[in-house]
Short mmCIF file of C-alpha atoms and ligand atoms in Angstrom, two decimals:
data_model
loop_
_atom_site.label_atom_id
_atom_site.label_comp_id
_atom_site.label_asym_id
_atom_site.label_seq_id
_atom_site.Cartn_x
_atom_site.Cartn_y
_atom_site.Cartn_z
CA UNK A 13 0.00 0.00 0.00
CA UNK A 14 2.75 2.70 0.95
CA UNK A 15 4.60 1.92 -2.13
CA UNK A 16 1.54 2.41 -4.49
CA UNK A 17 0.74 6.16 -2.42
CA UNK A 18 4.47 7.20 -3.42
CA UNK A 19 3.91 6.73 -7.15
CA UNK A 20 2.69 9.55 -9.37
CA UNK A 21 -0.73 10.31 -7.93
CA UNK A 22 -3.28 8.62 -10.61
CA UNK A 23 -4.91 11.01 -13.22
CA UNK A 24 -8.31 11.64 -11.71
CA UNK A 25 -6.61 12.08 -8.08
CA UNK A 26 -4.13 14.96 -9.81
CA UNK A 27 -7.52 17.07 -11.30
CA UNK A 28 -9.13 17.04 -8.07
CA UNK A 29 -5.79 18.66 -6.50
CA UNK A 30 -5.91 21.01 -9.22
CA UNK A 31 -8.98 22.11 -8.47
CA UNK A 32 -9.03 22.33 -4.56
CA UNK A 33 -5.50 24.35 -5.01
CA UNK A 34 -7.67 27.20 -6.54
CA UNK A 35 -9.66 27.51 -3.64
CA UNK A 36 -8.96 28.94 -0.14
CA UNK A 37 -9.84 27.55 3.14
CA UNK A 38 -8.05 26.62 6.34
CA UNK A 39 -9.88 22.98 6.60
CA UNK A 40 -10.79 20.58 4.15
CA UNK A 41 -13.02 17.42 4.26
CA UNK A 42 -12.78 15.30 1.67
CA UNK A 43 -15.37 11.96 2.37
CA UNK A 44 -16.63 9.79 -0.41
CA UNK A 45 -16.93 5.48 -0.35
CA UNK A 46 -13.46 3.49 0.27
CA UNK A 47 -11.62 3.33 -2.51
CA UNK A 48 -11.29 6.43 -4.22
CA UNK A 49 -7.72 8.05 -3.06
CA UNK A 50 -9.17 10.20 -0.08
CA UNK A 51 -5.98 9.37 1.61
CA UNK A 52 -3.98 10.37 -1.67
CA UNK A 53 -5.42 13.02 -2.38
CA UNK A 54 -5.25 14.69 1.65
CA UNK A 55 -1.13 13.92 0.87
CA UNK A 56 -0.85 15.83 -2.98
CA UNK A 57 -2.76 18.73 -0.84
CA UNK A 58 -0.24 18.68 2.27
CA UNK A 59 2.22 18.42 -0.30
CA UNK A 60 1.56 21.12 -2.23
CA UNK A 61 0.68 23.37 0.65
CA UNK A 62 4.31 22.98 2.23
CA UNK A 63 6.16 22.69 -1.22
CA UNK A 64 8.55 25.30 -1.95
CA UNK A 65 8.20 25.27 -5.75
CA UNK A 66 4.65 24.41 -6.20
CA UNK A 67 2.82 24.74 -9.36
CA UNK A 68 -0.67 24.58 -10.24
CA UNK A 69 -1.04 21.30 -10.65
CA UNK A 70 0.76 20.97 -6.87
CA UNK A 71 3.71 19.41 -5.58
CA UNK A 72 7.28 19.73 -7.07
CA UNK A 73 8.18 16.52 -5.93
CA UNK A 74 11.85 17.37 -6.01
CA UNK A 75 12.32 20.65 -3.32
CA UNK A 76 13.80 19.77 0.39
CA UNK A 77 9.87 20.13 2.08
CA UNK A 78 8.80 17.54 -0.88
CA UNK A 79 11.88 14.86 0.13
CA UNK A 80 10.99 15.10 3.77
CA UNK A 81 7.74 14.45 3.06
CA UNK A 82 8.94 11.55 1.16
CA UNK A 83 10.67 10.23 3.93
CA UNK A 84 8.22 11.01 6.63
CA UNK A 85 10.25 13.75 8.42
CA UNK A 86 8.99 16.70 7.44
CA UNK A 87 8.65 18.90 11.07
CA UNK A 88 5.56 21.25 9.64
CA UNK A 89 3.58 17.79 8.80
CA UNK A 90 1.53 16.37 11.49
CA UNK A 91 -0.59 12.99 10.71
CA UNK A 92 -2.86 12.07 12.90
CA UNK A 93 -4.05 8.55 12.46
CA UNK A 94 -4.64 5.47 14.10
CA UNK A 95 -1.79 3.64 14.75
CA UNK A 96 -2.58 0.61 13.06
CA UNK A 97 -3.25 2.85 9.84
CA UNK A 98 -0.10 4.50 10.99
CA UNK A 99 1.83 1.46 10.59
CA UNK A 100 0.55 0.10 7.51
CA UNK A 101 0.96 3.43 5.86
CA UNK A 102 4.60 3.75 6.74
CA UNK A 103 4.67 6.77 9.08
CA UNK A 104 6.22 6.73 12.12
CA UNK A 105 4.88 6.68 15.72
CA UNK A 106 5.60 9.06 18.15
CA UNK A 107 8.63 7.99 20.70
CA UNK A 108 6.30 7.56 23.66
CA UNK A 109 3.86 5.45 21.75
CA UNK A 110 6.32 3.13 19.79
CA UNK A 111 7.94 2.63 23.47
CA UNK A 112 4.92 1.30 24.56
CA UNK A 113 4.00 -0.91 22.06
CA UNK A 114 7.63 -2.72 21.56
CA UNK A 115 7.60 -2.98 25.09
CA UNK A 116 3.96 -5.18 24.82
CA UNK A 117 2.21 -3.16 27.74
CA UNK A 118 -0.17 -2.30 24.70
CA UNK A 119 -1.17 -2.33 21.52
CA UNK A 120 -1.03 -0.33 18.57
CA UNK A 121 -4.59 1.89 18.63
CA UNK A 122 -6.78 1.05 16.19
CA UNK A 123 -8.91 4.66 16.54
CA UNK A 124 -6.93 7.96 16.76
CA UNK A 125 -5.54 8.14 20.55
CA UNK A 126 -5.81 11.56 22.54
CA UNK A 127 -2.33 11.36 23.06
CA UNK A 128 -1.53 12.07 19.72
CA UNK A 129 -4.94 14.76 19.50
CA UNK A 130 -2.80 15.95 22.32
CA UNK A 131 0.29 16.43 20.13
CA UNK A 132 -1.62 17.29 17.18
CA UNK A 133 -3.10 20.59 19.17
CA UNK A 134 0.39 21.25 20.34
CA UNK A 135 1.82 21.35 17.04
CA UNK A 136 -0.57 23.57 15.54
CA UNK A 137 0.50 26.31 18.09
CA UNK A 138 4.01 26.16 17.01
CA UNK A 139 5.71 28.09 14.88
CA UNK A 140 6.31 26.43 11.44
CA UNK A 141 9.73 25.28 11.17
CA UNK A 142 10.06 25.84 7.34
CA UNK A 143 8.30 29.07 6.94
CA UNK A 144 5.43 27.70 4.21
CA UNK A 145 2.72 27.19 7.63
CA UNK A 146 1.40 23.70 8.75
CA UNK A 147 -0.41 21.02 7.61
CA UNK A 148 -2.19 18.51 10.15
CA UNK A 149 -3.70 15.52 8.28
CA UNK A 150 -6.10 13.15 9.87
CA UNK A 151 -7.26 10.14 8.27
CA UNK A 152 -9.18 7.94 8.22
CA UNK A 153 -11.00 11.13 10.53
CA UNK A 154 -14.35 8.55 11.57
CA UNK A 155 -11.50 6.81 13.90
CA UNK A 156 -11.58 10.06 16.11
CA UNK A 157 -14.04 9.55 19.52
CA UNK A 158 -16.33 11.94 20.69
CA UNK A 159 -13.53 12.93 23.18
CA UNK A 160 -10.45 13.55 20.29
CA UNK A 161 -13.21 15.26 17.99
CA UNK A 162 -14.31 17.70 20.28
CA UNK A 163 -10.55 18.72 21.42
CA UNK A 164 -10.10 18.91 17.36
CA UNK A 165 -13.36 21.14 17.22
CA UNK A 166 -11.45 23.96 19.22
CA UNK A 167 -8.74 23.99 17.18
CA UNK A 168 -10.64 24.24 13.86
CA UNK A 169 -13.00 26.96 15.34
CA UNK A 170 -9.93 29.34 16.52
CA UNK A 171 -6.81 27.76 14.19
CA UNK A 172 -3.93 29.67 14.79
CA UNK A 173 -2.29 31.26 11.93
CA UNK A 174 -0.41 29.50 9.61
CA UNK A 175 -1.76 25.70 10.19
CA UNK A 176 -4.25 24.06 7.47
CA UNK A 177 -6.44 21.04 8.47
CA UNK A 178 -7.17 18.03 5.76
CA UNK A 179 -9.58 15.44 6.94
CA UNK A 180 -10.03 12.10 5.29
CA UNK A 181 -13.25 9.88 5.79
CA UNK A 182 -14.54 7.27 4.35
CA UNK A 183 -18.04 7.17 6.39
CA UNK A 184 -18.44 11.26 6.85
CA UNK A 185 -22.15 10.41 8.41
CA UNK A 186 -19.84 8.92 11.44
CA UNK A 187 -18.37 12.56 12.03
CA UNK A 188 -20.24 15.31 14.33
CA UNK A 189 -21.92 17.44 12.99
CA UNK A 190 -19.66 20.38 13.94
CA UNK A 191 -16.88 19.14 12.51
CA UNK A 192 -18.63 18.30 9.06
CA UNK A 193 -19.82 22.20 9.61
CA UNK A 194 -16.47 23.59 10.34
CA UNK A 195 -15.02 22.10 7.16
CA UNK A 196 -15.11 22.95 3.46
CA UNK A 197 -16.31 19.67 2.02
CA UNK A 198 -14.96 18.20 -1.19
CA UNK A 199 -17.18 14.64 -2.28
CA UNK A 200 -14.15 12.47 -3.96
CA UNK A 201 -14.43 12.51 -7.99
CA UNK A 202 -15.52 8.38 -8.98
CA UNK A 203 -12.85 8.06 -11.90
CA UNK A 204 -14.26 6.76 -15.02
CA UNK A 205 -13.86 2.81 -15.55
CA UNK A 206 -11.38 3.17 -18.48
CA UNK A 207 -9.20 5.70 -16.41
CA UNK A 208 -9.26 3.15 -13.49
CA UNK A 209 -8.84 0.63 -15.73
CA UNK A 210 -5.70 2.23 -17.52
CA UNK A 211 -4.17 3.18 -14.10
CA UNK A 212 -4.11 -0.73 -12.89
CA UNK A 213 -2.52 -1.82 -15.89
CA UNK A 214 0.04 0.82 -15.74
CA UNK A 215 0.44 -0.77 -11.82
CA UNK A 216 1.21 -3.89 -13.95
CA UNK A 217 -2.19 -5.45 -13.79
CA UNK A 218 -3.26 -7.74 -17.18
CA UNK A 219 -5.49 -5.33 -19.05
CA UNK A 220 -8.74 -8.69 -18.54
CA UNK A 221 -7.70 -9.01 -14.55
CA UNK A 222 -7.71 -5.15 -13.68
CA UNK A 223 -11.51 -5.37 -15.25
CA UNK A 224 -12.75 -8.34 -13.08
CA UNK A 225 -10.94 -6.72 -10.23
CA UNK A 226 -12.56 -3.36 -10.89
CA UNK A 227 -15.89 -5.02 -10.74
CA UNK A 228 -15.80 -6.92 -7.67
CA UNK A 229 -14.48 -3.66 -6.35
CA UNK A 230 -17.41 -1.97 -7.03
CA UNK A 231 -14.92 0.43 -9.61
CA UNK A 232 -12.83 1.39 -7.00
CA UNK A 233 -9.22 1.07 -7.80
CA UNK A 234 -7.44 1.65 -4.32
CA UNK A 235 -10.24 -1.39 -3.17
CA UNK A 236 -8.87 -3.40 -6.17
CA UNK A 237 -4.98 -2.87 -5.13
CA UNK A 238 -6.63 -4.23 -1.65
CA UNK A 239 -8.54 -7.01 -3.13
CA UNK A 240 -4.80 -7.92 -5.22
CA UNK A 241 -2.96 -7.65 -1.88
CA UNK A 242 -5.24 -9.70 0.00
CA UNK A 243 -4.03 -12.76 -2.45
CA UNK A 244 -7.74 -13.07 -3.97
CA UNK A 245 -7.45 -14.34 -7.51
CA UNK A 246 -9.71 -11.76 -9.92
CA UNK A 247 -11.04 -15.34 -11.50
CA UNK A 248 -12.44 -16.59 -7.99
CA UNK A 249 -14.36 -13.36 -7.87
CA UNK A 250 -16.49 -14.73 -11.00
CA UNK A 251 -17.26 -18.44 -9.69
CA UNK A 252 -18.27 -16.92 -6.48
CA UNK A 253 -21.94 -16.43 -6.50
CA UNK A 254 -22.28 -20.15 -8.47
CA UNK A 255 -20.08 -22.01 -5.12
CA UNK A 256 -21.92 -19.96 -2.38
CA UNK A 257 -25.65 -20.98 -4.50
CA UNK A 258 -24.22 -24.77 -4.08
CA UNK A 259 -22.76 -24.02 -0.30
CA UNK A 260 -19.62 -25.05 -0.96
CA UNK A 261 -17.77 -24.33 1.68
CA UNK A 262 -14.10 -25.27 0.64
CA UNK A 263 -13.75 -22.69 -2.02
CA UNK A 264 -13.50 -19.87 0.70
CA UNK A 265 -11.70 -22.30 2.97
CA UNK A 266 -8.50 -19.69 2.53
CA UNK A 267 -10.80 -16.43 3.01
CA UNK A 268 -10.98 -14.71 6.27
CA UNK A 269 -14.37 -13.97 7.84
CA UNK A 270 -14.27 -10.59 7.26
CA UNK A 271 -13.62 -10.79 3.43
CA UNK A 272 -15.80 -13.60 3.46
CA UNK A 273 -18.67 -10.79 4.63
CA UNK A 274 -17.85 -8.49 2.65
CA UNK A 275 -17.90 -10.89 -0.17
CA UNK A 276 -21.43 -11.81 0.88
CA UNK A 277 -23.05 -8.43 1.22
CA UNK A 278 -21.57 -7.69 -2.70
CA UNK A 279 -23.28 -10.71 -3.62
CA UNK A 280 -26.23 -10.49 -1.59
CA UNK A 281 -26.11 -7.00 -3.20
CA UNK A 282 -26.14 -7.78 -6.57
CA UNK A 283 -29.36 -10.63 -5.71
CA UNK A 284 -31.20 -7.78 -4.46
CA UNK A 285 -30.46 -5.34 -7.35
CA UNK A 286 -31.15 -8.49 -9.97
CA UNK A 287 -34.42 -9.09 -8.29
CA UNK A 288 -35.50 -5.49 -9.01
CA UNK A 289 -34.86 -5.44 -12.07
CA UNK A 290 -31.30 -3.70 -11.88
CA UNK A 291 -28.26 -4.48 -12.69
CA UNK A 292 -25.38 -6.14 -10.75
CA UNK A 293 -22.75 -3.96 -9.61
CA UNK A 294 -19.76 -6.61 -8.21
CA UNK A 295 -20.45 -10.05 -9.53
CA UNK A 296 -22.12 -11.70 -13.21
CA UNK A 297 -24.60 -12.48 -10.98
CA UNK A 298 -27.99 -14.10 -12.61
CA UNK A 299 -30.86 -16.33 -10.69
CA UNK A 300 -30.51 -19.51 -10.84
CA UNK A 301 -33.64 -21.57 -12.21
CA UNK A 302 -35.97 -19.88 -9.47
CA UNK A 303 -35.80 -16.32 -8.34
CA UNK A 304 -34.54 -16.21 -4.52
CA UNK A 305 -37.34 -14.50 -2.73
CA UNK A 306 -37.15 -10.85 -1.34
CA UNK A 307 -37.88 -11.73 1.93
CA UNK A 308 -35.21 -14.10 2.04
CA UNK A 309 -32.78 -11.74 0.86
CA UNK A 310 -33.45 -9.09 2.86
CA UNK A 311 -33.11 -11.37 6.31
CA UNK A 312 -29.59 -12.42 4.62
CA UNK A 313 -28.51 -8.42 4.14
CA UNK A 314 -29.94 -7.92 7.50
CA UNK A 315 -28.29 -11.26 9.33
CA UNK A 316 -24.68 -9.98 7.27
CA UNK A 317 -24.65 -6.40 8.62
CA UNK A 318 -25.40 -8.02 12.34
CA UNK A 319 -22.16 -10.05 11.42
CA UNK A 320 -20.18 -7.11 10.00
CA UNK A 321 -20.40 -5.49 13.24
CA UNK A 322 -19.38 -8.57 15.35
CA UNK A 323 -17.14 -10.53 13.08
CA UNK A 324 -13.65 -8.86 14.47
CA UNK A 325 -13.15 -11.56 16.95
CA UNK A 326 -15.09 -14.91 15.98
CA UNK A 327 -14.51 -17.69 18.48
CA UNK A 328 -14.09 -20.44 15.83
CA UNK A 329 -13.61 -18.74 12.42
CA UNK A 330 -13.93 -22.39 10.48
CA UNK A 331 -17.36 -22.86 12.32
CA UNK A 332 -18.33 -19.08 11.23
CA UNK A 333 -17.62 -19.53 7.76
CA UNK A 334 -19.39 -22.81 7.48
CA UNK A 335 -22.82 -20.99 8.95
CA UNK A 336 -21.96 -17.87 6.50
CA UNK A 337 -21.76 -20.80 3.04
CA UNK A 338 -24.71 -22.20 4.81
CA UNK A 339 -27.15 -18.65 4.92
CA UNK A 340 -25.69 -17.90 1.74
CA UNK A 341 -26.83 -20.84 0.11
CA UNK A 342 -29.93 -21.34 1.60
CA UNK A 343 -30.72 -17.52 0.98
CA UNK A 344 -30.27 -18.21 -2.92
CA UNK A 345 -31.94 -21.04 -3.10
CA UNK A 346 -34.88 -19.81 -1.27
CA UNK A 347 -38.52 -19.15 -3.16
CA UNK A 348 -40.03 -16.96 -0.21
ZN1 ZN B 11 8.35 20.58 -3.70
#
């Protein structure tokens, strides 16, 4: 993932920079669905904000502020994010934090930790040790608590001077209200198929495996880079719906429970669009020889977003996923 964020920023994500570059404001909010570069595009901005040769189209890429960026030392750029994101994203934790956790009395975080709201507030009062202001970036921002987001809140209602606030979310209807207010909003730009398309083969995807993978991603590409990293074949994704209408439970035997869900509520998705008359969005789905009935489907959707918010932790993951095959199947197969 961190080496795909340091290429070239994908065409679509380099317009939308372009654009928000015209415009002023002290705090931006950029929220859309997973997927579409909101963490990309919150780095061109910081970027661009703190480069010392920027042009219109942002970052130089090549100044001293751009190379510290790079290589996650630059002193005006404060990321707040949870520490798990943190780590997967290649930034590093603060001295105090990555203390505790190689010395196992904890963790890493998994939401954004007031500790580091603490040092986020603290930084914003400095003075900016380049010159070009501050940037404080906080993503993915739904992973603040009611306790980091209000501490935030004061900030953003009296920023001092020279700091500028990007927020990235991918569920935006999980923020308060006041901080959605207090925020210019920017709704991430869907790029077409062919665009996504193009960029995954140029990310050395086969021109007929980016195009599966963009479907069962919904045409999302970061999704599909997830979906590649996650070791799922872009052929499995097709003979999906066909082994989960015949319960068989040894094609996902590999598949964690959560991708297993998530795989589910695509599919169970796509039944429920194909039933009214719609078209599927992640899978070739069709009925089989009988229509599954609505009611049936809508118990399944139901049952699977019960298990999305429970599923973190399952006490026998083997015994999960054979109840999962079994809804799934019976679900599909149902004429009620
Ligand atoms: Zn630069």
């Amino acid at each position: 993932m961190s080496d795909a964020i340091e290429m070239a920023a994908p065409p679509w994500i380099g317009a939308q920079t372009e654009k928000l570059l015209t415009q002023q404001g002290h705090a931006w909010l950029l929220h859309g669905p997973s997927g579409l570069g909101q963490y990309r595009l919150a780095l061109e901005l910081a970027k661009a904000w703190l480069c010392e040769s920027p042009s219109a189209s942002g970052a130089c890429g090549q100044c001293p502020s751009c190379h510290a960026i790079a290589v996650r030392t630059h002193a005006d750029l404060c990321v707040l994010m949870p520490e798990t994101t943190m780590l997967e994203l290649a930034w590093p934790l603060s001295e105090k934090a990555q203390a505790e956790i190689d010395d196992k009395k904890r963790k890493p975080s998994r939401e954004i930790r007031v500790d580091a709201m603490r040092d986020a507030i603290e930084f914003s009062q400095r003075t900016s040790a380049r010159g070009r202001g501050k940037v404080v970036l906080v993503y993915p921002a739904e992973q603040m608590n009611a306790i980091t987001a209000n501490a935030l809140l004061k900030t953003l209602e009296e920023p001092p001077g020279d700091v500028r606030f990007v927020l990235a979310t991918e569920s935006s209807h999980q923020l308060l209200p006041t901080i959605r207010s207090r925020c210019l909003g920017h709704a991430m730009v869907w790029p077409s198929l062919a665009a996504a398309q193009q960029w995954l083969v140029g990310q050395g995807l086969e021109a007929g495996q980016a195009a599966r993978y963009l479907q069962a991603a919904g045409g999302r590409p970061d999704d599909v880079l997830a979906l590649q990293a996650s070791g799922r074949k872009a052929e499995d994704w097709a003979r999906f719906p066909a082994a989960m209408a015949s319960g068989d439970t040894s094609f996902v035997r590999d598949w964690s429970v959560v991708q297993l869900v998530d795989a589910l509520q695509k599919l169970c998705h796509d039944a429920l669009c194909v039933h009214q008359g719609a078209q599927p969005r992640f899978f070739d789905y069709q009925h089989g020889k009988h229509a599954p009935g609505l009611a049936s489907l809508s118990q399944w959707s139901v049952a699977l977003q019960k298990c999305r918010k429970t599923m973190e932790h399952p006490f026998n993951a083997g015994l999960m996923q054979e109840a999962l095959v079994e809804q799934a199947r019976t679900a599909l197969n149902s004429q009620h």
